[in-house]
mmCIF file of C-alpha atoms in Angstrom:
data_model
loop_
_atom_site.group_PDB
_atom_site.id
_atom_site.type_symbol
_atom_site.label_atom_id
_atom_site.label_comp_id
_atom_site.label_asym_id
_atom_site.label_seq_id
_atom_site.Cartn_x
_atom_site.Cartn_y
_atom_site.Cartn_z
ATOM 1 C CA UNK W 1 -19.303 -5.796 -54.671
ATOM 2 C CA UNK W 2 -20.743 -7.587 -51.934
ATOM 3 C CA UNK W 3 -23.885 -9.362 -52.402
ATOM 4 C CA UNK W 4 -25.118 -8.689 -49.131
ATOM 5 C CA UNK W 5 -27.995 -5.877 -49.453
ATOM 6 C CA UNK W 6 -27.803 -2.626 -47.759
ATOM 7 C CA UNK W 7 -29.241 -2.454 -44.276
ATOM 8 C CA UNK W 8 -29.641 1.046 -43.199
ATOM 9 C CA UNK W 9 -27.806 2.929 -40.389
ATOM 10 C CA UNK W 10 -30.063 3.096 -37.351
ATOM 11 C CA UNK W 11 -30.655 -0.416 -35.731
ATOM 12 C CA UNK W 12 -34.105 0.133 -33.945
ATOM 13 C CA UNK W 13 -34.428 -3.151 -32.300
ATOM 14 C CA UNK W 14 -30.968 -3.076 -31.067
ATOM 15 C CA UNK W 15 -31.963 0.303 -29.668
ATOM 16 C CA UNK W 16 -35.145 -0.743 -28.004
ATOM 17 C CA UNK W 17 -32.930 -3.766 -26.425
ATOM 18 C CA UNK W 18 -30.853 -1.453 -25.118
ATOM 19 C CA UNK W 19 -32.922 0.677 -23.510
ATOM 20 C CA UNK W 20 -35.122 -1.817 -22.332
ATOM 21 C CA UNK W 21 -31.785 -3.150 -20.772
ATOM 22 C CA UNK W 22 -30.317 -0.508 -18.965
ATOM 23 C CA UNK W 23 -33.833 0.406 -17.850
ATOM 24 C CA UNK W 24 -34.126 -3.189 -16.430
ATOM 25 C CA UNK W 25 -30.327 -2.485 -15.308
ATOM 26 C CA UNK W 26 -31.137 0.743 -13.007
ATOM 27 C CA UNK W 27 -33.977 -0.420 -11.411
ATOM 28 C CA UNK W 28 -32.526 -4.033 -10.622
ATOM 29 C CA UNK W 29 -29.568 -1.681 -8.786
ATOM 30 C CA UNK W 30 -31.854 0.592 -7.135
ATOM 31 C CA UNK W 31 -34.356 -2.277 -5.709
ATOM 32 C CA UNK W 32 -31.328 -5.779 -5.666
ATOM 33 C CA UNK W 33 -33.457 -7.218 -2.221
ATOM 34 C CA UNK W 34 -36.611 -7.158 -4.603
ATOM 35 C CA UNK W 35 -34.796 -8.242 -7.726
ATOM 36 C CA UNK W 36 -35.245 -11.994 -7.383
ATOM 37 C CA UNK W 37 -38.785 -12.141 -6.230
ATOM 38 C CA UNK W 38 -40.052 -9.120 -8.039
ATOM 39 C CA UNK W 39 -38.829 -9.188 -11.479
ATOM 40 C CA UNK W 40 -38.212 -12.687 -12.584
ATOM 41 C CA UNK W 41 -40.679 -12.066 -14.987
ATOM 42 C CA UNK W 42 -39.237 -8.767 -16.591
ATOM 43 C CA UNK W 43 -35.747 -10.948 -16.513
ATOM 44 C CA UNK W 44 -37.875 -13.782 -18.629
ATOM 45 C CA UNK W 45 -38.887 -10.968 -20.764
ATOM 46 C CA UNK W 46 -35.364 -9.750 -21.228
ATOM 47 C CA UNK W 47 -33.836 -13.746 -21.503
ATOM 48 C CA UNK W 48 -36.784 -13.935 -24.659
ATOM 49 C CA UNK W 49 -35.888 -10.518 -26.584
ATOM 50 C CA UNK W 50 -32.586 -10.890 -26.294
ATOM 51 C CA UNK W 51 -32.617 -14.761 -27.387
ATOM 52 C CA UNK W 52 -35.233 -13.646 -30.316
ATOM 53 C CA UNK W 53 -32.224 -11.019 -31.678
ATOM 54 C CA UNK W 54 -29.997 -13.454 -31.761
ATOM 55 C CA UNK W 55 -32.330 -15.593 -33.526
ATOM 56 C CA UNK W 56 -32.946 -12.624 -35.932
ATOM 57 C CA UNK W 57 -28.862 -12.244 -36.092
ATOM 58 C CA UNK W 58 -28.177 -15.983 -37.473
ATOM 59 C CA UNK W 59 -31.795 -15.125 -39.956
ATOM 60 C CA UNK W 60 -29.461 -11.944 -40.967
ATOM 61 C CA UNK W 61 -26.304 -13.637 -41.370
ATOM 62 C CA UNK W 62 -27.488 -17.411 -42.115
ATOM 63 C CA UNK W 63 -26.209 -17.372 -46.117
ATOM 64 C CA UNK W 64 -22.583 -16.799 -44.213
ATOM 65 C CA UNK W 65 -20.607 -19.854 -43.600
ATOM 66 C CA UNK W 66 -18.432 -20.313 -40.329
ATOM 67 C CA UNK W 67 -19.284 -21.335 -37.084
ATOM 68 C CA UNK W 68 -20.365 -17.789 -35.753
ATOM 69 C CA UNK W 69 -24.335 -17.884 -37.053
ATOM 70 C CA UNK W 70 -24.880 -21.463 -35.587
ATOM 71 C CA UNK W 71 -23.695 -20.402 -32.099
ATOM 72 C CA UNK W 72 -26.561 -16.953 -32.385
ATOM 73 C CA UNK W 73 -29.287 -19.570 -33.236
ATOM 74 C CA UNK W 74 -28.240 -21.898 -30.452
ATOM 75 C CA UNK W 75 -28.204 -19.152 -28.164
ATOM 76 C CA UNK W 76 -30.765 -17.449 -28.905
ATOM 77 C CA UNK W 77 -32.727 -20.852 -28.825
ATOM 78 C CA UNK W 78 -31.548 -21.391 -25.476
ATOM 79 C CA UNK W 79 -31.962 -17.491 -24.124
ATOM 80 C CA UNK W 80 -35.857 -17.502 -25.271
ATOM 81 C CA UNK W 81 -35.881 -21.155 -23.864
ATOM 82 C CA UNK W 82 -34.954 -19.794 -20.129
ATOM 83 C CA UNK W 83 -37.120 -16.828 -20.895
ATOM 84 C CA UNK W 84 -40.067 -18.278 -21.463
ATOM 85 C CA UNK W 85 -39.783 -21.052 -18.239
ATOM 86 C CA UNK W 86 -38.642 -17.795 -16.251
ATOM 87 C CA UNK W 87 -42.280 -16.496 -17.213
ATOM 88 C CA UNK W 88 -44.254 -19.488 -17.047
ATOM 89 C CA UNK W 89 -42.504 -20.686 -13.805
ATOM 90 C CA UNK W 90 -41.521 -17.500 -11.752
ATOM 91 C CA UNK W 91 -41.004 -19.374 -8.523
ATOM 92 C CA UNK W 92 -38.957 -22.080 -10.260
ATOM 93 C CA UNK W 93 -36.930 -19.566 -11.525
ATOM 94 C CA UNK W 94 -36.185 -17.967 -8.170
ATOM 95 C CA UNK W 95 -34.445 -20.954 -7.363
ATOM 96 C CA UNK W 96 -32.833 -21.909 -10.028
ATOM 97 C CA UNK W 97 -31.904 -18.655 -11.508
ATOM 98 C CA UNK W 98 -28.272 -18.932 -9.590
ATOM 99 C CA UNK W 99 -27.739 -21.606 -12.294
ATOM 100 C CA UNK W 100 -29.514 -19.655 -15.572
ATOM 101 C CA UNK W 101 -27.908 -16.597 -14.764
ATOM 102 C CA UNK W 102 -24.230 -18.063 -15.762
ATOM 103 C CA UNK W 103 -25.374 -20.025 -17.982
ATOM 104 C CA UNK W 104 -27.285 -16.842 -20.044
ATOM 105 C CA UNK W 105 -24.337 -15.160 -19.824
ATOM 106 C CA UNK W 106 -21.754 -17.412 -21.348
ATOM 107 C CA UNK W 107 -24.454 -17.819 -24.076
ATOM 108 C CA UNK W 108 -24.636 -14.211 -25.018
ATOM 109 C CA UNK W 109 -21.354 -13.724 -24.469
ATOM 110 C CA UNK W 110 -19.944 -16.819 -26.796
ATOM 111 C CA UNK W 111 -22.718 -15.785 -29.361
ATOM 112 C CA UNK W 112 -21.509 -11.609 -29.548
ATOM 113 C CA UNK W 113 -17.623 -12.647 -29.513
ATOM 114 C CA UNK W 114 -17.992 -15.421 -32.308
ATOM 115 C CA UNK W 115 -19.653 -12.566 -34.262
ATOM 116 C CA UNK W 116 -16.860 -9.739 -33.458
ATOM 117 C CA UNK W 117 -15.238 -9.562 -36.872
ATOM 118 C CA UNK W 118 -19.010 -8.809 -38.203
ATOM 119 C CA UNK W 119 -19.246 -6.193 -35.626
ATOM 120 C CA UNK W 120 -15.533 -4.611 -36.392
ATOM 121 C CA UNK W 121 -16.342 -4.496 -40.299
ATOM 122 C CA UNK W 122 -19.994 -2.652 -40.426
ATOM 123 C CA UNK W 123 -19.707 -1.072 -36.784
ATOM 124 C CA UNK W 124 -16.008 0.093 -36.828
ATOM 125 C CA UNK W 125 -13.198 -0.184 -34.109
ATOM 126 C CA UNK W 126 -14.968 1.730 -30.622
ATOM 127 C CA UNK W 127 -18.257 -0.951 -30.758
ATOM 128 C CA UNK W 128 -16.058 -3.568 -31.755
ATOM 129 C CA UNK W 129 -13.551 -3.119 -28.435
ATOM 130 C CA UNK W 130 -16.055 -2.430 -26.254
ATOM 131 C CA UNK W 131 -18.245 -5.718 -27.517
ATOM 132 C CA UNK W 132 -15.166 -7.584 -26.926
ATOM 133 C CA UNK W 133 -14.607 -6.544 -23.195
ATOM 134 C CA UNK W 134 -17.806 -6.619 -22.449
ATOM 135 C CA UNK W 135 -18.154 -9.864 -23.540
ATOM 136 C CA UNK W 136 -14.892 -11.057 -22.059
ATOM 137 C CA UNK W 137 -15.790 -9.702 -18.517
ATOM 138 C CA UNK W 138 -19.085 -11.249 -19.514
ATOM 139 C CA UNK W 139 -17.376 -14.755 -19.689
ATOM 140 C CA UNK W 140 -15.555 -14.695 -16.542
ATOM 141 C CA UNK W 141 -18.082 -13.188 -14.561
ATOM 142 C CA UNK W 142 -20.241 -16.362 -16.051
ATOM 143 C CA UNK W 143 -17.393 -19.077 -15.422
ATOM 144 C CA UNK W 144 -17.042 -17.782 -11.120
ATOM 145 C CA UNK W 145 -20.274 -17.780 -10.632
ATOM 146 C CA UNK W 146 -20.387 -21.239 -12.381
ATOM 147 C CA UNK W 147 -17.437 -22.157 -10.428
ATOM 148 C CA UNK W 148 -18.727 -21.009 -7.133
ATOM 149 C CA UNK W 149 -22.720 -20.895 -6.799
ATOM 150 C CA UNK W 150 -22.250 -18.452 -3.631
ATOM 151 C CA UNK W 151 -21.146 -16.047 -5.628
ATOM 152 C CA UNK W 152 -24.224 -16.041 -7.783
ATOM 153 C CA UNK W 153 -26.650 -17.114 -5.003
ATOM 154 C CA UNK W 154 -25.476 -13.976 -3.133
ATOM 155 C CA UNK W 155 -24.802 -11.326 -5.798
ATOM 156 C CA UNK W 156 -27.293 -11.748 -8.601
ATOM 157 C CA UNK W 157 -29.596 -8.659 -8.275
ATOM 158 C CA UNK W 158 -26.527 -6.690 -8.213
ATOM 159 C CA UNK W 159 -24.455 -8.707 -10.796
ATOM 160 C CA UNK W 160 -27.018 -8.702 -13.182
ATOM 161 C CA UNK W 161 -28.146 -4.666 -12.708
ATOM 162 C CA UNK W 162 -24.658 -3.741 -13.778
ATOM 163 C CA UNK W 163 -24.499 -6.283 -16.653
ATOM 164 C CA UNK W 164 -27.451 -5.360 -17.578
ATOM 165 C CA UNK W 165 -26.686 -1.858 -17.888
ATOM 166 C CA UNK W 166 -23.435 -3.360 -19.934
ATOM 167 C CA UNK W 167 -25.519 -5.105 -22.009
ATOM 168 C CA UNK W 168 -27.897 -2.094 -22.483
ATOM 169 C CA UNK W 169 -25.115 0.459 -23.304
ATOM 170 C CA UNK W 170 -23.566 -2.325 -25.659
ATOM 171 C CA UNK W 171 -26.550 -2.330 -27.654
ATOM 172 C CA UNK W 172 -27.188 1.299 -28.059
ATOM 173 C CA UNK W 173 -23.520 1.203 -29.308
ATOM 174 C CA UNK W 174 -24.639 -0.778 -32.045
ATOM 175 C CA UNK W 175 -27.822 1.055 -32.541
ATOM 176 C CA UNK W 176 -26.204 4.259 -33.331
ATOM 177 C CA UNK W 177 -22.492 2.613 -34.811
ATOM 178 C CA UNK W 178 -22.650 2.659 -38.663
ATOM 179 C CA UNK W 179 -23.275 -1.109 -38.383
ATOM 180 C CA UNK W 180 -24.851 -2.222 -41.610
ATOM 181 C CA UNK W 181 -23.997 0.958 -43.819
ATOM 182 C CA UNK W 182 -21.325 -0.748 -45.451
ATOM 183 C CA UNK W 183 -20.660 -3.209 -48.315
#
């Protein structure tokens, strides 16, 4: 037997991340002109919940060794770190948020894909695949617009509605996968 205790089934904050995402998601799609100036604070919101679960990922997982929990605390360190300067500084964030954006990204993204044989074992095969692409497209979508500033300078209301909505659908994955049920 494992000596990890039983979590049960149903991940509520994963859900509540997830639909706080794809809510965030639809209305960054539906409104991308007013996306930058509007809702830099919502986005500091998001940067913060999403850095605190993967703070409350390594808390889960700490007594595990391997490089995977390290990488969620740093993360989700520097997620609520850019979350909370989004809120405290929303016209900073305006113009700098072509450089956080990428950055956020490759941080979530490293974080969920160096936990991915976690996710496979307690989820099962359909949330591990689609964590994996997601997170993949999540890398390379980070790396251009690292690579080439227009592309994020242009393109981040709608870029970050549909990840968003990626992200969001991700997480209800997990919220309603078996992740957890399992020794």
């Amino acid at each position: 037997r494992c000596p990890m205790k039983k979590w049960s089934g149903f991940r509520w904050f994963e859900f509540a991340e997830g639909v706080l995402l794809v809510l965030l998601g639809i209305f960054t799609l539906a409104r991308p002109a007013s996306a930058l100036t509007g809702f830099i604070v919502a986005y500091g919101a998001v940067a913060v919940i999403m850095g605190v679960a993967d703070i409350l990922l390594y808390v889960r997982i700490a007594h595990f060794t391997g490089f995977g929990p390290i990488v969620s605390l740093l993360s989700g360190t520097f997620s609520v770190m850019a979350g909370v300067m989004l809120l405290v500084y929303p016209n900073a964030g305006k113009l700098i948020l072509s450089v956080l954006v990428p950055l956020w990204f490759l941080a979530h993204c490293i974080s969920r894909l160096s936990n991915l044989n976690k996710i496979r074992f307690f989820a099962g095969e359909f949330p591990y695949y689609f964590t994996l692409i997601l997170n993949v497209l999540g890398l390379v979508l980070g790396g251009l617009m690292i690579l080439n500033p227009w592309i994020s300078l242009l393109s981040v209301p709608i870029i970050i509605g549909i990840y968003l909505l990626l992200l969001g659908v991700d997480c209800l994955i997990l919220a309603f996968s078996k992740l957890g049920t399992r020794y």
